PDB file of C-alpha atoms in Angstrom:
ATOM      1  CA  MET A  38     -25.290  24.801  50.535  1.00 47.00           C
ATOM      2  CA  SER A  39     -27.644  24.166  47.639  1.00 49.00           C
ATOM      3  CA  GLU A  40     -26.677  27.458  46.006  1.00 49.00           C
ATOM      4  CA  GLU A  41     -22.964  26.592  46.334  1.00 50.00           C
ATOM      5  CA  ASN A  42     -23.544  23.144  44.811  1.00 52.00           C
ATOM      6  CA  THR A  43     -25.499  24.673  41.941  1.00 50.00           C
ATOM      7  CA  THR A  44     -22.760  27.213  41.310  1.00 50.00           C
ATOM      8  CA  THR A  45     -20.050  24.542  41.421  1.00 50.00           C
ATOM      9  CA  GLY A  46     -21.990  22.311  39.015  1.00 49.00           C
ATOM     10  CA  ALA A  47     -22.473  25.192  36.588  1.00 47.00           C
ATOM     11  CA  VAL A  48     -18.741  26.006  36.687  1.00 45.00           C
ATOM     12  CA  GLN A  49     -17.813  22.358  36.049  1.00 48.00           C
ATOM     13  CA  ALA A  50     -20.304  22.088  33.194  1.00 46.00           C
ATOM     14  CA  GLY A  51     -18.862  25.258  31.683  1.00 46.00           C
ATOM     15  CA  LYS A  52     -15.349  23.834  31.924  1.00 44.00           C
ATOM     16  CA  GLU A  53     -16.322  20.499  30.405  1.00 56.00           C
ATOM     17  CA  GLY A  54     -18.271  22.037  27.513  1.00 70.00           C
ATOM     18  CA  LEU A  55     -19.890  19.639  25.030  1.00 74.00           C
ATOM     19  CA  PRO A  56     -19.958  15.903  25.751  1.00 81.00           C
ATOM     20  CA  GLY A  57     -17.403  13.691  24.043  1.00 78.00           C
ATOM     21  CA  TRP A  58     -19.780  12.187  21.479  1.00 82.00           C
ATOM     22  CA  ALA A  59     -20.953  15.645  20.414  1.00 79.00           C
ATOM     23  CA  ARG A  60     -17.395  16.831  19.871  1.00 82.00           C
ATOM     24  CA  LYS A  61     -16.655  13.736  17.786  1.00 81.00           C
ATOM     25  CA  VAL A  62     -19.767  14.274  15.660  1.00 84.00           C
ATOM     26  CA  ILE A  63     -18.863  17.920  15.063  1.00 89.00           C
ATOM     27  CA  ALA A  64     -15.260  17.021  14.215  1.00 83.00           C
ATOM     28  CA  GLY A  65     -16.487  14.339  11.800  1.00 83.00           C
ATOM     29  CA  LEU A  66     -18.849  16.766  10.076  1.00 88.00           C
ATOM     30  CA  VAL A  67     -16.135  19.410   9.757  1.00 88.00           C
ATOM     31  CA  LEU A  68     -13.725  16.815   8.331  1.00 84.00           C
ATOM     32  CA  ALA A  69     -16.358  15.613   5.857  1.00 86.00           C
ATOM     33  CA  VAL A  70     -17.041  19.179   4.674  1.00 87.00           C
ATOM     34  CA  VAL A  71     -13.303  19.834   4.276  1.00 84.00           C
ATOM     35  CA  LEU A  72     -12.847  16.621   2.303  1.00 79.00           C
ATOM     36  CA  VAL A  73     -15.785  17.398   0.003  1.00 81.00           C
ATOM     37  CA  ILE A  74     -14.518  20.926  -0.650  1.00 82.00           C
ATOM     38  CA  THR A  75     -10.995  19.611  -1.252  1.00 77.00           C
ATOM     39  CA  TYR A  76     -12.330  16.987  -3.655  1.00 72.00           C
ATOM     40  CA  PHE A  77     -14.198  19.517  -5.778  1.00 75.00           C
ATOM     41  CA  ILE A  78     -11.218  21.865  -5.833  1.00 78.00           C
ATOM     42  CA  LEU A  79      -8.831  19.099  -6.866  1.00 76.00           C
ATOM     43  CA  ALA A  80     -11.300  17.618  -9.353  1.00 77.00           C
ATOM     44  CA  ALA A  81     -11.503  21.007 -11.072  1.00 80.00           C
ATOM     45  CA  PHE A  82      -7.711  21.406 -11.171  1.00 86.00           C
ATOM     46  CA  LEU A  83      -5.774  18.125 -11.193  1.00 88.00           C
ATOM     47  CA  PRO A  84      -6.978  16.473 -14.458  1.00 90.00           C
ATOM     48  CA  ARG A  85      -6.061  19.514 -16.557  1.00 91.00           C
ATOM     49  CA  TRP A  86      -2.779  19.977 -14.657  1.00 92.00           C
ATOM     50  CA  TRP A  87      -1.751  16.333 -15.058  1.00 92.00           C
ATOM     51  CA  ALA A  88      -2.573  16.390 -18.769  1.00 93.00           C
ATOM     52  CA  GLN A  89      -0.382  19.464 -19.143  1.00 93.00           C
ATOM     53  CA  GLN A  90       2.503  17.689 -17.379  1.00 94.00           C
ATOM     54  CA  ALA A  91       2.153  14.636 -19.614  1.00 93.00           C
ATOM     55  CA  GLY A  92       1.943  16.886 -22.647  1.00 93.00           C
ATOM     56  CA  ALA A  93       5.094  18.753 -21.612  1.00 93.00           C
ATOM     57  CA  LEU A  94       6.953  15.444 -21.277  1.00 92.00           C
ATOM     58  CA  SER A  95       5.720  14.115 -24.609  1.00 91.00           C
ATOM     59  CA  SER A  96       5.976  17.384 -26.578  1.00 89.00           C
ATOM     60  CA  GLY A  97       3.374  16.172 -29.055  1.00 89.00           C
ATOM     61  CA  SER A  98       5.478  13.137 -30.016  1.00 92.00           C
ATOM     62  CA  PHE A  99       3.647   9.834 -30.398  1.00 92.00           C
ATOM     63  CA  THR A 100       6.834   7.912 -29.509  1.00 94.00           C
ATOM     64  CA  ARG A 101       7.444   9.947 -26.371  1.00 94.00           C
ATOM     65  CA  GLY A 102       3.808   9.686 -25.366  1.00 94.00           C
ATOM     66  CA  ILE A 103       3.948   5.896 -25.568  1.00 95.00           C
ATOM     67  CA  ALA A 104       7.313   5.727 -23.783  1.00 95.00           C
ATOM     68  CA  TRP A 105       6.226   7.944 -20.893  1.00 96.00           C
ATOM     69  CA  GLY A 106       2.862   6.219 -20.673  1.00 95.00           C
ATOM     70  CA  LEU A 107       4.491   2.792 -20.449  1.00 96.00           C
ATOM     71  CA  MET A 108       6.967   3.988 -17.828  1.00 96.00           C
ATOM     72  CA  TYR A 109       4.315   5.565 -15.632  1.00 96.00           C
ATOM     73  CA  GLY A 110       1.947   2.650 -16.148  1.00 95.00           C
ATOM     74  CA  VAL A 111       4.492   0.023 -15.125  1.00 96.00           C
ATOM     75  CA  LEU A 112       6.274   1.833 -12.293  1.00 95.00           C
ATOM     76  CA  CYS A 113       3.183   3.432 -10.773  1.00 95.00           C
ATOM     77  CA  THR A 114       1.535   0.018 -10.652  1.00 96.00           C
ATOM     78  CA  VAL A 115       4.401  -2.220  -9.533  1.00 96.00           C
ATOM     79  CA  VAL A 116       5.794   0.087  -6.846  1.00 96.00           C
ATOM     80  CA  PRO A 117       2.459   0.679  -5.035  1.00 95.00           C
ATOM     81  CA  LEU A 118       1.589  -3.020  -5.173  1.00 95.00           C
ATOM     82  CA  LEU A 119       4.996  -3.926  -3.731  1.00 94.00           C
ATOM     83  CA  LEU A 120       4.559  -1.395  -0.932  1.00 94.00           C
ATOM     84  CA  PHE A 121       1.062  -2.686  -0.143  1.00 93.00           C
ATOM     85  CA  PHE A 122       2.457  -6.231  -0.194  1.00 92.00           C
ATOM     86  CA  LEU A 123       5.165  -5.155   2.251  1.00 91.00           C
ATOM     87  CA  ALA A 124       2.530  -3.642   4.542  1.00 89.00           C
ATOM     88  CA  TRP A 125       0.668  -6.961   4.508  1.00 89.00           C
ATOM     89  CA  ARG A 126       3.784  -9.077   5.035  1.00 87.00           C
ATOM     90  CA  VAL A 127       5.026  -7.223   8.128  1.00 85.00           C
ATOM     91  CA  ARG A 128       1.721  -7.512   9.972  1.00 81.00           C
ATOM     92  CA  GLY A 129       2.058  -8.879  13.496  1.00 76.00           C
ATOM     93  CA  ARG A 130       5.749  -8.032  13.777  1.00 78.00           C
ATOM     94  CA  LYS A 131       7.319  -5.600  16.224  1.00 74.00           C
ATOM     95  CA  HIS A 132       6.767  -1.962  15.228  1.00 74.00           C
ATOM     96  CA  SER A 133       4.805  -3.218  12.219  1.00 80.00           C
ATOM     97  CA  ARG A 134       2.143  -0.531  12.588  1.00 85.00           C
ATOM     98  CA  VAL A 135       4.584   2.255  11.702  1.00 87.00           C
ATOM     99  CA  VAL A 136       5.968   0.314   8.754  1.00 88.00           C
ATOM    100  CA  GLN A 137       2.451  -0.454   7.504  1.00 88.00           C
ATOM    101  CA  VAL A 138       1.326   3.174   7.700  1.00 89.00           C
ATOM    102  CA  VAL A 139       4.459   4.447   5.941  1.00 91.00           C
ATOM    103  CA  ALA A 140       4.246   1.759   3.252  1.00 91.00           C
ATOM    104  CA  VAL A 141       0.565   2.464   2.551  1.00 90.00           C
ATOM    105  CA  ILE A 142       1.149   6.234   2.349  1.00 91.00           C
ATOM    106  CA  LEU A 143       4.119   5.786   0.009  1.00 94.00           C
ATOM    107  CA  GLY A 144       2.102   3.329  -2.067  1.00 93.00           C
ATOM    108  CA  ILE A 145      -0.727   5.808  -2.499  1.00 90.00           C
ATOM    109  CA  VAL A 146       1.734   8.560  -3.454  1.00 91.00           C
ATOM    110  CA  ALA A 147       3.442   6.257  -5.971  1.00 93.00           C
ATOM    111  CA  ALA A 148       0.074   5.391  -7.527  1.00 92.00           C
ATOM    112  CA  LEU A 149      -0.970   9.028  -7.998  1.00 90.00           C
ATOM    113  CA  PRO A 150       0.151   9.359 -11.657  1.00 92.00           C
ATOM    114  CA  ASN A 151      -2.016   6.415 -12.698  1.00 93.00           C
ATOM    115  CA  LEU A 152      -4.896   7.685 -10.575  1.00 89.00           C
ATOM    116  CA  LEU A 153      -4.588  11.114 -12.178  1.00 90.00           C
ATOM    117  CA  THR A 154      -4.673   9.528 -15.621  1.00 92.00           C
ATOM    118  CA  LEU A 155      -7.857   7.730 -14.597  1.00 89.00           C
ATOM    119  CA  THR A 156      -9.415  11.030 -13.537  1.00 88.00           C
ATOM    120  CA  VAL A 157      -8.733  12.352 -17.030  1.00 90.00           C
ATOM    121  CA  VAL A 158     -10.114   9.273 -18.781  1.00 88.00           C
ATOM    122  CA  PHE A 159     -13.181   8.636 -16.637  1.00 86.00           C
ATOM    123  CA  GLY A 160     -13.842  12.100 -15.223  1.00 82.00           C
ATOM    124  CA  GLY A 161     -17.019  13.763 -16.365  1.00 81.00           C
ATOM    125  CA  ASN A 162     -16.299  17.368 -15.438  1.00 85.00           C
ATOM    126  CA  THR A 163     -14.898  20.183 -17.539  1.00 87.00           C
ATOM    127  CA  ALA A 164     -11.335  19.702 -16.284  1.00 86.00           C
ATOM    128  CA  ALA A 165     -11.354  16.021 -17.328  1.00 88.00           C
ATOM    129  CA  HIS A 166     -12.626  16.863 -20.817  1.00 90.00           C
ATOM    130  CA  ALA A 167      -9.985  19.579 -21.133  1.00 91.00           C
ATOM    131  CA  GLY A 168      -7.356  17.063 -19.993  1.00 91.00           C
ATOM    132  CA  GLU A 169      -8.489  14.599 -22.679  1.00 92.00           C
ATOM    133  CA  ARG A 170      -8.104  17.230 -25.383  1.00 93.00           C
ATOM    134  CA  ILE A 171      -4.639  18.146 -24.087  1.00 93.00           C
ATOM    135  CA  LEU A 172      -3.542  14.511 -24.092  1.00 92.00           C
ATOM    136  CA  ASP A 173      -4.906  13.971 -27.592  1.00 91.00           C
ATOM    137  CA  VAL A 174      -2.835  16.863 -28.925  1.00 92.00           C
ATOM    138  CA  ASP A 175       0.288  17.042 -26.724  1.00 93.00           C
ATOM    139  CA  ALA A 176       0.660  13.418 -25.522  1.00 92.00           C
ATOM    140  CA  PRO A 177      -0.759  11.068 -28.169  1.00 93.00           C
ATOM    141  CA  GLY A 178      -0.624   7.439 -27.121  1.00 93.00           C
ATOM    142  CA  PHE A 179      -0.054   8.285 -23.458  1.00 95.00           C
ATOM    143  CA  ARG A 180      -3.387   6.971 -22.172  1.00 93.00           C
ATOM    144  CA  GLY A 181      -3.280   3.672 -24.052  1.00 93.00           C
ATOM    145  CA  ALA A 182       0.350   3.112 -23.135  1.00 95.00           C
ATOM    146  CA  SER A 183      -0.456   3.811 -19.476  1.00 95.00           C
ATOM    147  CA  LEU A 184      -3.114   1.098 -19.576  1.00 94.00           C
ATOM    148  CA  VAL A 185      -0.739  -1.384 -21.196  1.00 96.00           C
ATOM    149  CA  GLY A 186       1.958  -0.488 -18.677  1.00 96.00           C
ATOM    150  CA  ALA A 187      -0.479  -0.971 -15.777  1.00 95.00           C
ATOM    151  CA  ILE A 188      -1.380  -4.436 -17.089  1.00 96.00           C
ATOM    152  CA  ILE A 189       2.311  -5.301 -17.409  1.00 96.00           C
ATOM    153  CA  GLY A 190       2.869  -4.043 -13.888  1.00 95.00           C
ATOM    154  CA  VAL A 191       0.075  -6.209 -12.486  1.00 96.00           C
ATOM    155  CA  LEU A 192       1.442  -9.278 -14.294  1.00 96.00           C
ATOM    156  CA  ALA A 193       4.976  -8.565 -13.043  1.00 95.00           C
ATOM    157  CA  PHE A 194       3.674  -8.200  -9.492  1.00 95.00           C
ATOM    158  CA  ALA A 195       1.734 -11.471  -9.799  1.00 94.00           C
ATOM    159  CA  VAL A 196       4.909 -13.253 -10.952  1.00 94.00           C
ATOM    160  CA  PHE A 197       6.845 -11.726  -8.049  1.00 93.00           C
ATOM    161  CA  VAL A 198       4.240 -12.843  -5.505  1.00 91.00           C
ATOM    162  CA  ALA A 199       4.124 -16.349  -6.972  1.00 91.00           C
ATOM    163  CA  ARG A 200       7.915 -16.633  -6.849  1.00 90.00           C
ATOM    164  CA  SER A 201       7.994 -15.218  -3.315  1.00 86.00           C
ATOM    165  CA  VAL A 202       5.384 -17.687  -2.073  1.00 84.00           C
ATOM    166  CA  SER A 203       7.176 -20.565  -3.794  1.00 84.00           C
ATOM    167  CA  TYR A 204      10.503 -19.505  -2.285  1.00 81.00           C
ATOM    168  CA  ARG A 205       9.010 -19.284   1.206  1.00 78.00           C
ATOM    169  CA  ARG A 206       7.414 -22.719   0.856  1.00 80.00           C
ATOM    170  CA  ARG A 207      10.701 -24.172  -0.355  1.00 78.00           C
ATOM    171  CA  GLY A 208      12.533 -22.577   2.561  1.00 73.00           C
ATOM    172  CA  ALA A 209       9.990 -23.937   5.028  1.00 75.00           C
ATOM    173  CA  GLU A 210      10.297 -27.407   3.475  1.00 75.00           C
ATOM    174  CA  LEU A 211      14.100 -27.302   3.699  1.00 76.00           C
ATOM    175  CA  ALA A 212      13.902 -26.172   7.321  1.00 75.00           C
ATOM    176  CA  ARG A 213      11.508 -29.018   8.098  1.00 77.00           C
ATOM    177  CA  MET A 214      13.812 -31.557   6.410  1.00 78.00           C
ATOM    178  CA  ARG A 215      16.825 -30.228   8.285  1.00 78.00           C
ATOM    179  CA  GLU A 216      14.948 -30.459  11.567  1.00 78.00           C
ATOM    180  CA  GLU A 217      13.925 -34.046  10.815  1.00 77.00           C
ATOM    181  CA  GLU A 218      17.523 -34.925   9.920  1.00 75.00           C
ATOM    182  CA  ARG A 219      18.767 -33.357  13.150  1.00 77.00           C
ATOM    183  CA  VAL A 220      16.252 -35.325  15.211  1.00 77.00           C
ATOM    184  CA  ARG A 221      17.192 -38.522  13.389  1.00 76.00           C
ATOM    185  CA  ARG A 222      20.891 -37.982  14.033  1.00 76.00           C
ATOM    186  CA  GLU A 223      20.274 -37.282  17.705  1.00 75.00           C
ATOM    187  CA  ALA A 224      18.197 -40.466  17.957  1.00 73.00           C
ATOM    188  CA  VAL A 225      20.947 -42.501  16.258  1.00 69.00           C
ATOM    189  CA  ALA A 226      23.573 -40.979  18.551  1.00 70.00           C
ATOM    190  CA  ALA A 227      21.414 -41.729  21.609  1.00 70.00           C
ATOM    191  CA  ASP A 228      20.921 -45.358  20.474  1.00 66.00           C
ATOM    192  CA  ALA A 229      24.656 -45.762  19.865  1.00 66.00           C
ATOM    193  CA  GLU A 230      25.445 -44.321  23.294  1.00 69.00           C
ATOM    194  CA  ALA A 231      22.933 -46.655  24.943  1.00 67.00           C
ATOM    195  CA  ALA A 232      24.365 -49.650  23.083  1.00 64.00           C
ATOM    196  CA  SER A 233      27.948 -48.787  24.119  1.00 67.00           C
ATOM    197  CA  GLY A 234      26.787 -48.440  27.731  1.00 62.00           C
ATOM    198  CA  GLN A 235      25.259 -51.907  27.659  1.00 62.00           C
ATOM    199  CA  ASP A 236      28.459 -53.343  26.196  1.00 58.00           C
ATOM    200  CA  GLU A 237      30.509 -51.813  29.037  1.00 59.00           C
ATOM    201  CA  GLN A 238      28.189 -53.305  31.666  1.00 60.00           C
ATOM    202  CA  ARG A 239      28.687 -56.734  30.157  1.00 58.00           C
TER     203      ARG A 239
END
């Protein structure tokens, strides 16, 4: 019996494999290694690639560089902020988790052009320095215009949020006033009905 139990336990242990916590640790380490490798690959490629795209759009023109920089700066700031705001506003509602995840993912994707410009400006590797030289020659004014556009985008988003909050407060105040008026009318109608009933009894 003891030999059978030992054999059965060995078979079960072989089927189960590593404990759950060990599998999670290994999966986390593998994911971390993949992310680090991906980061270094992208860091060596994306800044130069993005600078080339901006340069192709601007074609060495100062006017085009400013125009494209402003457009990317404004849109790639306002749109992500609006999507993140949407993800925050729908919290607690039915099926809000799916909406939040989709909105956050879309917001990150929409912010990528500005993030790529930041990797060129603040990156310290060879690709970032190469991207800076490309922007200086092929897209003059793009970086400064992107910064100005991002500031404009933040200000526009702040105005939108302020107006949205004010509108919601005004709507809540109107709803409260309407509810108070309805209660008052019902009370007046009830008093009038009670008074007419007393008159009939007399």
